[in-house]
Coordinates of C-alpha atoms and ligand atoms in Angstrom, one line a residue:
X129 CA 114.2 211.0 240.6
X130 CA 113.3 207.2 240.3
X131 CA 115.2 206.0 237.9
X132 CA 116.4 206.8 234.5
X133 CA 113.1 205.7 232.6
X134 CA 111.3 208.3 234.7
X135 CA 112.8 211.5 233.2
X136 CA 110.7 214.5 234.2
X137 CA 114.0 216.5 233.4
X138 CA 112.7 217.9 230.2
X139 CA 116.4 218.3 229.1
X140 CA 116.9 214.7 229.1
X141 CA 116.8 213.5 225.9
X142 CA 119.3 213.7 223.3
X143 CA 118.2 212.8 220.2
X144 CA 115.3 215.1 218.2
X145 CA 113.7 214.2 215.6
X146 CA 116.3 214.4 212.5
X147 CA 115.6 214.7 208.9
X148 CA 114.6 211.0 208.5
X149 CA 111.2 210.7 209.5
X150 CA 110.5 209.4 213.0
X151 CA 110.0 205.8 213.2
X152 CA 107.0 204.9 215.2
X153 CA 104.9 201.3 215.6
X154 CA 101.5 201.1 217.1
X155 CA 100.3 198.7 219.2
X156 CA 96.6 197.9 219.3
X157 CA 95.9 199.9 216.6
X158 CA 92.8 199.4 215.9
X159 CA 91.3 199.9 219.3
X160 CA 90.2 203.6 220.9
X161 CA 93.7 204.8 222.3
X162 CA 95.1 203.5 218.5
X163 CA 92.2 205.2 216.6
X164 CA 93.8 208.2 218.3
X165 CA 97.1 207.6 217.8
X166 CA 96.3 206.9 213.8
X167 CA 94.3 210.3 214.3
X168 CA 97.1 212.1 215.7
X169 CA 99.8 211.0 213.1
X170 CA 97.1 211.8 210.3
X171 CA 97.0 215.0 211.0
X172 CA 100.9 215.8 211.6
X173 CA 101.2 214.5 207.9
X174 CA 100.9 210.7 208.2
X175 CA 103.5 209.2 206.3
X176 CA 104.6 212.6 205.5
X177 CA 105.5 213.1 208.8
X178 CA 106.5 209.2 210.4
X179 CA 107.7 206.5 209.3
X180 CA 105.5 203.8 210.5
X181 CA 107.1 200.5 211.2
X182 CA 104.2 198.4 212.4
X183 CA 100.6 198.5 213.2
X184 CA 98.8 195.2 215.1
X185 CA 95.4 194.3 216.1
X186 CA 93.2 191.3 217.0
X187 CA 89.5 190.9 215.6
X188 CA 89.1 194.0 213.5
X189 CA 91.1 193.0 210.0
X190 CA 89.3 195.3 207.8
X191 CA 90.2 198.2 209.8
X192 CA 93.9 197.2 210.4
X193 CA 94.3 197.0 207.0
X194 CA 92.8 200.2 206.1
X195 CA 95.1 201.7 209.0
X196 CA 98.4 199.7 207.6
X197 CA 97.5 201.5 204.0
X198 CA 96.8 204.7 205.8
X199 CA 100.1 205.3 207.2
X200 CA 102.1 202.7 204.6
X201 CA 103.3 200.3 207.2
X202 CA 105.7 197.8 206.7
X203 CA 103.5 195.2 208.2
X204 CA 100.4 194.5 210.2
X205 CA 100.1 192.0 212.7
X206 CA 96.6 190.3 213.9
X207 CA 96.6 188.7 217.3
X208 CA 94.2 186.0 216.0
X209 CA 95.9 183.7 213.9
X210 CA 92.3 183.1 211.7
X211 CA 92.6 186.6 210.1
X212 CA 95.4 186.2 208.6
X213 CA 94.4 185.3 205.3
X214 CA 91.8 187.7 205.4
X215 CA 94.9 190.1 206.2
X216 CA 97.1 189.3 203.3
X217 CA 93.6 189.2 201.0
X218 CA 93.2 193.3 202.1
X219 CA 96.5 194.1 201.6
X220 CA 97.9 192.4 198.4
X221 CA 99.6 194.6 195.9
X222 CA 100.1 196.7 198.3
X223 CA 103.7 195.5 199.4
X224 CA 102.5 195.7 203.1
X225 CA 103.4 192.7 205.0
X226 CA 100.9 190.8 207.2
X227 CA 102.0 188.1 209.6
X228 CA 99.4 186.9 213.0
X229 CA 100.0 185.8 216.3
X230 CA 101.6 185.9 219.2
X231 CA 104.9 185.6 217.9
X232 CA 104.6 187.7 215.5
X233 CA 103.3 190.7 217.9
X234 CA 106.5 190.1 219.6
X235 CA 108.6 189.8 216.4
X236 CA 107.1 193.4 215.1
X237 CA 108.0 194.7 218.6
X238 CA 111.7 194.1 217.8
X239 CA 111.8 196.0 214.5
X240 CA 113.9 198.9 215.4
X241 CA 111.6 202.1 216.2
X242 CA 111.9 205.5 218.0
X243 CA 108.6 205.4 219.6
X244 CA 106.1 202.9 220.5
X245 CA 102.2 202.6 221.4
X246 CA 101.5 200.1 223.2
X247 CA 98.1 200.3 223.2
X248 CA 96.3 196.8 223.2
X249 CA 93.9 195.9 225.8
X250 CA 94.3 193.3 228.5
X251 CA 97.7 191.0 229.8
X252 CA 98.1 190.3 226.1
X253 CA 99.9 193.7 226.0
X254 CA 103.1 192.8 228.2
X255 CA 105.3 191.0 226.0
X256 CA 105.2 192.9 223.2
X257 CA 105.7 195.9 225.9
X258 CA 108.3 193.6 226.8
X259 CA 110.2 193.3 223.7
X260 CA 109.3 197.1 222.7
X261 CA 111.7 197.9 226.1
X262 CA 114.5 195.2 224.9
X263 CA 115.1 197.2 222.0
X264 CA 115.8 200.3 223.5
X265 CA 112.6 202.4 222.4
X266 CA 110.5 204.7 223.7
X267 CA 107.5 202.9 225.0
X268 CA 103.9 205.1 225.5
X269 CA 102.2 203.0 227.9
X270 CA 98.6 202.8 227.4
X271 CA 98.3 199.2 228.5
X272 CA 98.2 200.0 232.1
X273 CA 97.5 196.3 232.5
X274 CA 101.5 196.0 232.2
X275 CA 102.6 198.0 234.8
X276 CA 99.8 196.4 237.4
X277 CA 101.3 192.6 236.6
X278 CA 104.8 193.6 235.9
X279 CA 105.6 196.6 237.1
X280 CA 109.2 196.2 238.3
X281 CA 109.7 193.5 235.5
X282 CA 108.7 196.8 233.1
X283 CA 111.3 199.5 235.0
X284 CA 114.1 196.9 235.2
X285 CA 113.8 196.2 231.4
X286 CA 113.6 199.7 230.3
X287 CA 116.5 200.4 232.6
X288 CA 119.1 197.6 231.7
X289 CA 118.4 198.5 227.7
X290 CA 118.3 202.6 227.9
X291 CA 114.7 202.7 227.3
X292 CA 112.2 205.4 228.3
X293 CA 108.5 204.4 229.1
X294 CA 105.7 207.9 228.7
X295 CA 102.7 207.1 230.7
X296 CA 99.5 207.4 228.5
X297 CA 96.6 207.5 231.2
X298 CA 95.5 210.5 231.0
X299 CA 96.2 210.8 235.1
X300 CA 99.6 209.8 235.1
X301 CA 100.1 211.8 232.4
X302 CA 99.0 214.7 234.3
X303 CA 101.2 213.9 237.2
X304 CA 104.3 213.3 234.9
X305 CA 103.6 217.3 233.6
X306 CA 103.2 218.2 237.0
X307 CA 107.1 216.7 238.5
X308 CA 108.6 217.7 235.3
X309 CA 111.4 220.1 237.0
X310 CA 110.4 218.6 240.6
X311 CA 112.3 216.1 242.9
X312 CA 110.3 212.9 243.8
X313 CA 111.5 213.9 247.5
X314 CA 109.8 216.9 247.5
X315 CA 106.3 215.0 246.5
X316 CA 104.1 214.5 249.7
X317 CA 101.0 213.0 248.1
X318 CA 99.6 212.4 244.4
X319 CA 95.3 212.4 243.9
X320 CA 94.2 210.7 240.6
X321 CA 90.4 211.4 240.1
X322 CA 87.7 209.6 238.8
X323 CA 84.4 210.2 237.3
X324 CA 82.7 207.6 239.3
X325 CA 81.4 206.0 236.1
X326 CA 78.1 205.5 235.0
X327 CA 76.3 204.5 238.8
X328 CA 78.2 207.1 240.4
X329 CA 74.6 208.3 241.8
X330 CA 73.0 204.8 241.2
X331 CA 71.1 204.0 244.7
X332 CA 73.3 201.1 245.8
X333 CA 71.0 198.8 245.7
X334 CA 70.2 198.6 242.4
X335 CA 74.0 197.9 241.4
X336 CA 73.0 194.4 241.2
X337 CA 71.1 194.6 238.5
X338 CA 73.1 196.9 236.3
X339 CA 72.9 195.4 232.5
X340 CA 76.0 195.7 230.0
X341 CA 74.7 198.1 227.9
X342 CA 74.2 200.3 231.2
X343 CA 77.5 200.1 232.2
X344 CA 79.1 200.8 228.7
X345 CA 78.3 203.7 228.8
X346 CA 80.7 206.7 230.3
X347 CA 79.5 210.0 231.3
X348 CA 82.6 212.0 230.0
X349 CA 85.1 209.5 228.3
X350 CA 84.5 208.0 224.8
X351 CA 86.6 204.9 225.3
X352 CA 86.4 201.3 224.8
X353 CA 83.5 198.7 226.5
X354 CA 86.2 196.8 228.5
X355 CA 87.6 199.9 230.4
X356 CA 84.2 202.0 230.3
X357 CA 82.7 199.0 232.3
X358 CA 85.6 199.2 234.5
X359 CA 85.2 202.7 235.3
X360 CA 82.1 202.0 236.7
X361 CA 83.2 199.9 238.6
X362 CA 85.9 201.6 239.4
X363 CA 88.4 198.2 238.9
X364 CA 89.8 200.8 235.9
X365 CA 90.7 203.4 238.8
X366 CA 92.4 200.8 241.7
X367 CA 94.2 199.7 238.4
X368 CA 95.4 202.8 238.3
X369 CA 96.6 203.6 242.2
X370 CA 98.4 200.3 241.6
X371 CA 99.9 201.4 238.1
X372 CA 100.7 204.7 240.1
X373 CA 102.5 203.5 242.8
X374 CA 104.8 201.0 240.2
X375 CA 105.5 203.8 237.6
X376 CA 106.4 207.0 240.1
X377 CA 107.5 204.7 242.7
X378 CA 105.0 206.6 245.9
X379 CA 103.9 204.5 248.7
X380 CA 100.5 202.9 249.1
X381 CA 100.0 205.8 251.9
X382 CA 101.0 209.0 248.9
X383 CA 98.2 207.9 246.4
X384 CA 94.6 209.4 246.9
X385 CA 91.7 209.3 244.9
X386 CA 88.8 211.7 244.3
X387 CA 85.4 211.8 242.7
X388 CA 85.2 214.6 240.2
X389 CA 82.2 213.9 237.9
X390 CA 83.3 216.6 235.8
X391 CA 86.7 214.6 234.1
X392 CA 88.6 218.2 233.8
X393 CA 91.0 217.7 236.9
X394 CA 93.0 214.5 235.5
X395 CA 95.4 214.5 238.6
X396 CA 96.9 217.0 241.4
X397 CA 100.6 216.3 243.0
X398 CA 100.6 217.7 246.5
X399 CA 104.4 219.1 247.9
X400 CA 105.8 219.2 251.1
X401 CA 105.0 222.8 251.1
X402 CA 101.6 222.8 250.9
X403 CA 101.3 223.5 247.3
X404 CA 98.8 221.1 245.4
X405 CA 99.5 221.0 241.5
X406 CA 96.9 219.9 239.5
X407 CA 96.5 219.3 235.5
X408 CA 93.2 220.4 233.8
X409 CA 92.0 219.4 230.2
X410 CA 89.3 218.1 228.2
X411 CA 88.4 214.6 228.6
X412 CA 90.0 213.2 225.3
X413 CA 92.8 211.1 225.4
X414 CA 94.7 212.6 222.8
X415 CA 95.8 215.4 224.6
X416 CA 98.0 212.3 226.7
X417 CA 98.6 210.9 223.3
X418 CA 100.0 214.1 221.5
X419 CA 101.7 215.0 225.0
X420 CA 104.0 211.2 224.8
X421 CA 104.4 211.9 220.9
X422 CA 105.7 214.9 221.2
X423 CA 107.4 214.7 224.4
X424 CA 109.8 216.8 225.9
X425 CA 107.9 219.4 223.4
X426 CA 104.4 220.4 222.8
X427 CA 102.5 219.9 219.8
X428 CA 99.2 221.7 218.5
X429 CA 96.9 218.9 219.5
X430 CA 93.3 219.1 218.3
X431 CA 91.4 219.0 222.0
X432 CA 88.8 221.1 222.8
X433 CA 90.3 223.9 225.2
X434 CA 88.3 224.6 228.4
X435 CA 86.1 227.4 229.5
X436 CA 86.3 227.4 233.1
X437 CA 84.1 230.6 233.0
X438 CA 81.5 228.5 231.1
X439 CA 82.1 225.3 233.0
X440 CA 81.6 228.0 236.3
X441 CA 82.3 225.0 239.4
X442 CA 84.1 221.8 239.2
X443 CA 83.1 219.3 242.5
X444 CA 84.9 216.2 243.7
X445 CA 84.1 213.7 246.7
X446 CA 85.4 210.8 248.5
X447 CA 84.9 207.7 246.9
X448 CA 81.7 205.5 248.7
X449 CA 83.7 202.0 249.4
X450 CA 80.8 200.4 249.7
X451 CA 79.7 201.6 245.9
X452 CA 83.4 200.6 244.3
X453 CA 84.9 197.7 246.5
X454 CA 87.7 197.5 243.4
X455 CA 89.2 199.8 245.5
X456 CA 90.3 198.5 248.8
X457 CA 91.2 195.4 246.8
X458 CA 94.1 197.7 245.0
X459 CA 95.4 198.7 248.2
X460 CA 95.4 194.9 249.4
X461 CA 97.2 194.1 246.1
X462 CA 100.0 197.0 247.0
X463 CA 100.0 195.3 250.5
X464 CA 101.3 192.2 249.1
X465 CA 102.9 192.7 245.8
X466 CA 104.9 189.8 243.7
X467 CA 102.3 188.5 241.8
X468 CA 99.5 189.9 243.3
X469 CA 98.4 192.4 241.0
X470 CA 98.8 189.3 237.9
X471 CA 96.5 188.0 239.9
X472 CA 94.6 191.0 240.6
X473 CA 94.2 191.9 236.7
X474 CA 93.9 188.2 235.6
X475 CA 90.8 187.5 237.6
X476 CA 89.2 191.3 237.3
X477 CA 89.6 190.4 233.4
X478 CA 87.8 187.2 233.9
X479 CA 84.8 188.5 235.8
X480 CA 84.4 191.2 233.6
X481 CA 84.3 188.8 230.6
X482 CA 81.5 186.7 233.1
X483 CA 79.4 189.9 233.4
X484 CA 79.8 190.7 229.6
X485 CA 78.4 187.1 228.7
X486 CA 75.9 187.8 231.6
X487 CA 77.1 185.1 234.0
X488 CA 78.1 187.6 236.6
X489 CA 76.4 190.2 238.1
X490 CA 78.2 193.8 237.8
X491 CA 78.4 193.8 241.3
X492 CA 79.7 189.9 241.8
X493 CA 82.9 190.9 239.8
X494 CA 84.7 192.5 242.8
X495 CA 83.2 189.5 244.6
X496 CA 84.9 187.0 242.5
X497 CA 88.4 189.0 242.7
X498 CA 88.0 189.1 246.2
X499 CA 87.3 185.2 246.3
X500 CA 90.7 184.4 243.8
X501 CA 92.9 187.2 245.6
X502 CA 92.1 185.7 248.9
X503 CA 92.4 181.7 247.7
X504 CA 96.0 182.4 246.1
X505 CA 97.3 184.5 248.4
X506 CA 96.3 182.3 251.3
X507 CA 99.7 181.0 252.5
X508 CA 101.0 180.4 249.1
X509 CA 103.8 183.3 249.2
X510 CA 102.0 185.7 246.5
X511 CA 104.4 188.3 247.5
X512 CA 107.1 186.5 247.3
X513 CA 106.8 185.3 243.4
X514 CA 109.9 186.6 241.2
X515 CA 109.1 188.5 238.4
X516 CA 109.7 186.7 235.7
X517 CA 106.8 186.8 232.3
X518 CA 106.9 182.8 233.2
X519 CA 106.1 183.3 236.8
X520 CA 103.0 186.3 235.9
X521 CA 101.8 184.3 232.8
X522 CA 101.5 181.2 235.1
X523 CA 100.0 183.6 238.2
X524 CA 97.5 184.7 235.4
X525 CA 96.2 181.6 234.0
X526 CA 95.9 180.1 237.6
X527 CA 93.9 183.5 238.2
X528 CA 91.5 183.0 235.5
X529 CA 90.9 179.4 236.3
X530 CA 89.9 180.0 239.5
X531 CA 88.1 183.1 238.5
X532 CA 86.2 180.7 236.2
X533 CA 85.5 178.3 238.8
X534 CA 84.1 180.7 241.4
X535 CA 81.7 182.2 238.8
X536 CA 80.8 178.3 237.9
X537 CA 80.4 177.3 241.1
X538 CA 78.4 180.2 243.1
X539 CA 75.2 181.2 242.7
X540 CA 76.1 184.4 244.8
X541 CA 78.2 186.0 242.1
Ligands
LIG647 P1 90.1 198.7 222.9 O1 89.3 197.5 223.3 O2 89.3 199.8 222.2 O3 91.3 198.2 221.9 C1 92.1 197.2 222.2 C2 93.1 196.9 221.1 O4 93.8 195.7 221.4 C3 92.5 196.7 219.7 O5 93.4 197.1 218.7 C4 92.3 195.2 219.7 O6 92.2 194.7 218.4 C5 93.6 194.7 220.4 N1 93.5 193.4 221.0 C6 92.4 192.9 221.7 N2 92.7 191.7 222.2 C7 94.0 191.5 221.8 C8 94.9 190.4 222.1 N3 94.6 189.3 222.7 N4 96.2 190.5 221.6 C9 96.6 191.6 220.9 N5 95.8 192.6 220.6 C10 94.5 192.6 221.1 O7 90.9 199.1 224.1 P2 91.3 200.6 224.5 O8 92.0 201.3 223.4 O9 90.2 201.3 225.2 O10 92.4 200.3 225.6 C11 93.7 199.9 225.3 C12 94.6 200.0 226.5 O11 94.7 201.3 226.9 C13 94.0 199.3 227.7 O12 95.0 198.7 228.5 C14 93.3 200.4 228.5 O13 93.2 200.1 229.9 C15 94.3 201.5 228.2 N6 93.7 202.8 228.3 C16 92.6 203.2 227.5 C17 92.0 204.4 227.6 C18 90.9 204.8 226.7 O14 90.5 206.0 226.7 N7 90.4 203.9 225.8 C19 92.5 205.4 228.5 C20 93.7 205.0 229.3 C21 94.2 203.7 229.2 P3 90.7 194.5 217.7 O15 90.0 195.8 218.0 O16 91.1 194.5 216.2 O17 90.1 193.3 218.1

């Protein structure tokens, strides 16, 4: 076993759910994984059933508000300062507080609750994550973002203030079901799968000109633009290798991954004895919602169940480096560490922002993380950085700068 915030021991924890309601805050609440989560407390009685501390989001104040209402929040936060008026407007007379910004994200994460989504997109996601962990919560990770910038950072927080954090992708949720009673020594290998996106069978050469709208849309998954695009490109997957090897703790050498077009086979954990374990389900990511909710039990969850009669064969395949570069990039960013996936994530999130505005090409974003990996990690001691949310905020913005710059600059991109 890794550590204490890694308890696959389902006897673990303590405290149950008393007669007070359970207090719970979400995190990015009005994006797809908090839709979800919202979805999932609706239907196990709402405020009935949880007491809901706070709910946050960024652009979408109408629907925050109607979410804060929903579930009778004590507040709701807005990442963007200019909504908050619109915020307090929505909710007057309805005794629900609204506050904005940064701070306040963080301040809302420090309100005492039993469980936490942290569900907001992007590097944005890490200090509240942060401050969720300093108070001693339960933290279901979503924002896998985190754990690629600040893994250790994450684990040593969690650790020094009896926190637990539940993994929320729906593959490392299926390899945290499949070590729960299992020593980590007796793991020889873990595969996390993939769909391959929407240009899985794309002839390579038209990658180039893949539009936005093209790559927003996912096969399988119902999820939002930012990490549909990135499952294309498969930058969402070597985010996640990376986010495997900091939350289980596997070498570089353990992780594996594996084409499966079909989405049903989420992860496998391979044993020294041979045995491969693997975890099957629909593609909806409230079955790895419901499963951190309700963890160590199981809860009814409303996901479709599967008919492997009806489904009749499920394929996988290697994944074509040529088609998803992202990749060989993760396992260069596991070579290094220290701030390497910061700067990883910080300039992935920049080119994907170029190729949204259409100043990138889809297949110039691996080129541009390629360009900024290999320009700050050219004798500069990357791997060495401490990590500190200074150090990785600092990594990051130097990241996106250059990321900026190389888009800018080359016409090759
Ligand atoms: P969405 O884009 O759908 O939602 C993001 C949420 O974050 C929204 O509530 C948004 O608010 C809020 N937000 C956006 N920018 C900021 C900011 N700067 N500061 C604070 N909040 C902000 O993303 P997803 O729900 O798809 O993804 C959320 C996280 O979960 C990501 O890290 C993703 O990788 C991960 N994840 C998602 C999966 C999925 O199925 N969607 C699966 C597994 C992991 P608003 O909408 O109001 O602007």
């Amino acid at each position: 076993m890794r550590s204490d915030v890694l308890a696959f021991d389902t006897s673990a924890p303590a405290a149950r759910p008393g007669p007070a309601p359970r207090r719970i805050s979400i995190f990015g609440a009005t994006g797809s994984i908090g839709e979800s989560t919202v979805d999932l407390v609706l239907r196990a009685g709402g405020p009935a059933a949880y007491h809901t501390v706070a709910v946050t989001g960024a652009r979408n104040i109408a629907r925050l508000a109607e979410i804060a209402i929903a579930l009778r929040a004590e507040v709701a936060v807005t990442a963007d300062p200019a909504g908050l008026a619109a915020l307090r407007a929505a909710l007057a007379g309805t005794g629900i507080e609204a506050a904005a910004g940064e701070a306040a994200l963080v301040e809302a994460a420090c309100r005492p609750a039993d469980w936490i989504m942290s569900g907001i997109v992007g590097f944005a996601g890490l200090a509240p994550g942060l401050a969720a962990l300093a108070q001693g919560t339960t933290l279901a990770l979503a924002n896998k973002e985190s754990l690629v910038t600040a893994g250790p950072l994450l684990l040593e927080t969690a650790a020094r203030h009896g926190a637990r954090i539940l993994p929320v992708d729906s593959e490392h949720s299926a390899v945290f079901q499949a070590l729960v009673g299992e020593e980590m020594t007796a793991v020889e290998r873990v595969i996390i799968t993939a769909s391959g996106g929407a240009f899985r069978d794309w002839p390579l050469d038209r990658l180039a000109g893949a539009s936005v709208a093209e790559a927003s849309s996912h096969p399988n998954w119902d999820m939002g633009q930012r990490i549909t695009i990135d499952s294309a490109s498969m930058f969402n997957k070597a985010l996640e290798v990376i986010e495997t090897r900091e939350y289980f703790g596997f070498e570089p050498a353990q992780i594996e991954v594996l084409v499966h077009p079909e989405s049903m086979v989420h992860a496998l954990v391979g044993f020294r004895d041979g045995a491969l374990m693997a975890h099957l389900g629909a593609p909806d990511m409230r079955h790895a919602i419901g499963y951190a909710l309700n963890w160590p039990d199981r809860a009814d969850l409303p996901v479709a169940r599967l008919d492997l009669a009806a489904i009749g064969r499920l394929s996988f395949a290697a994944p074509d480096p040529a088609r998803y570069p992202a990749l060989a990039l993760a396992r260069e960013v596991m070579a290094i560490r220290g701030a390497a996936g910061a700067v990883f994530n910080a300039a992935k999130e920049a080119a994907l922002d170029g190729f949204i505005e259409g100043r990138v090409r889809f297949t110039g974003m691996a080129t541009v993380v390629e360009r900024v990996l290999a320009r700050m990690s050219a004798g500069s001691g990357l791997g060495n950085v401490a990590f500190s949310l200074d150090n990785l905020s600092e990594a990051d913005r130097e990241a996106r700068a250059l990321a900026r710059e190389e888009i800018a600059a080359r016409a090759d991109v």
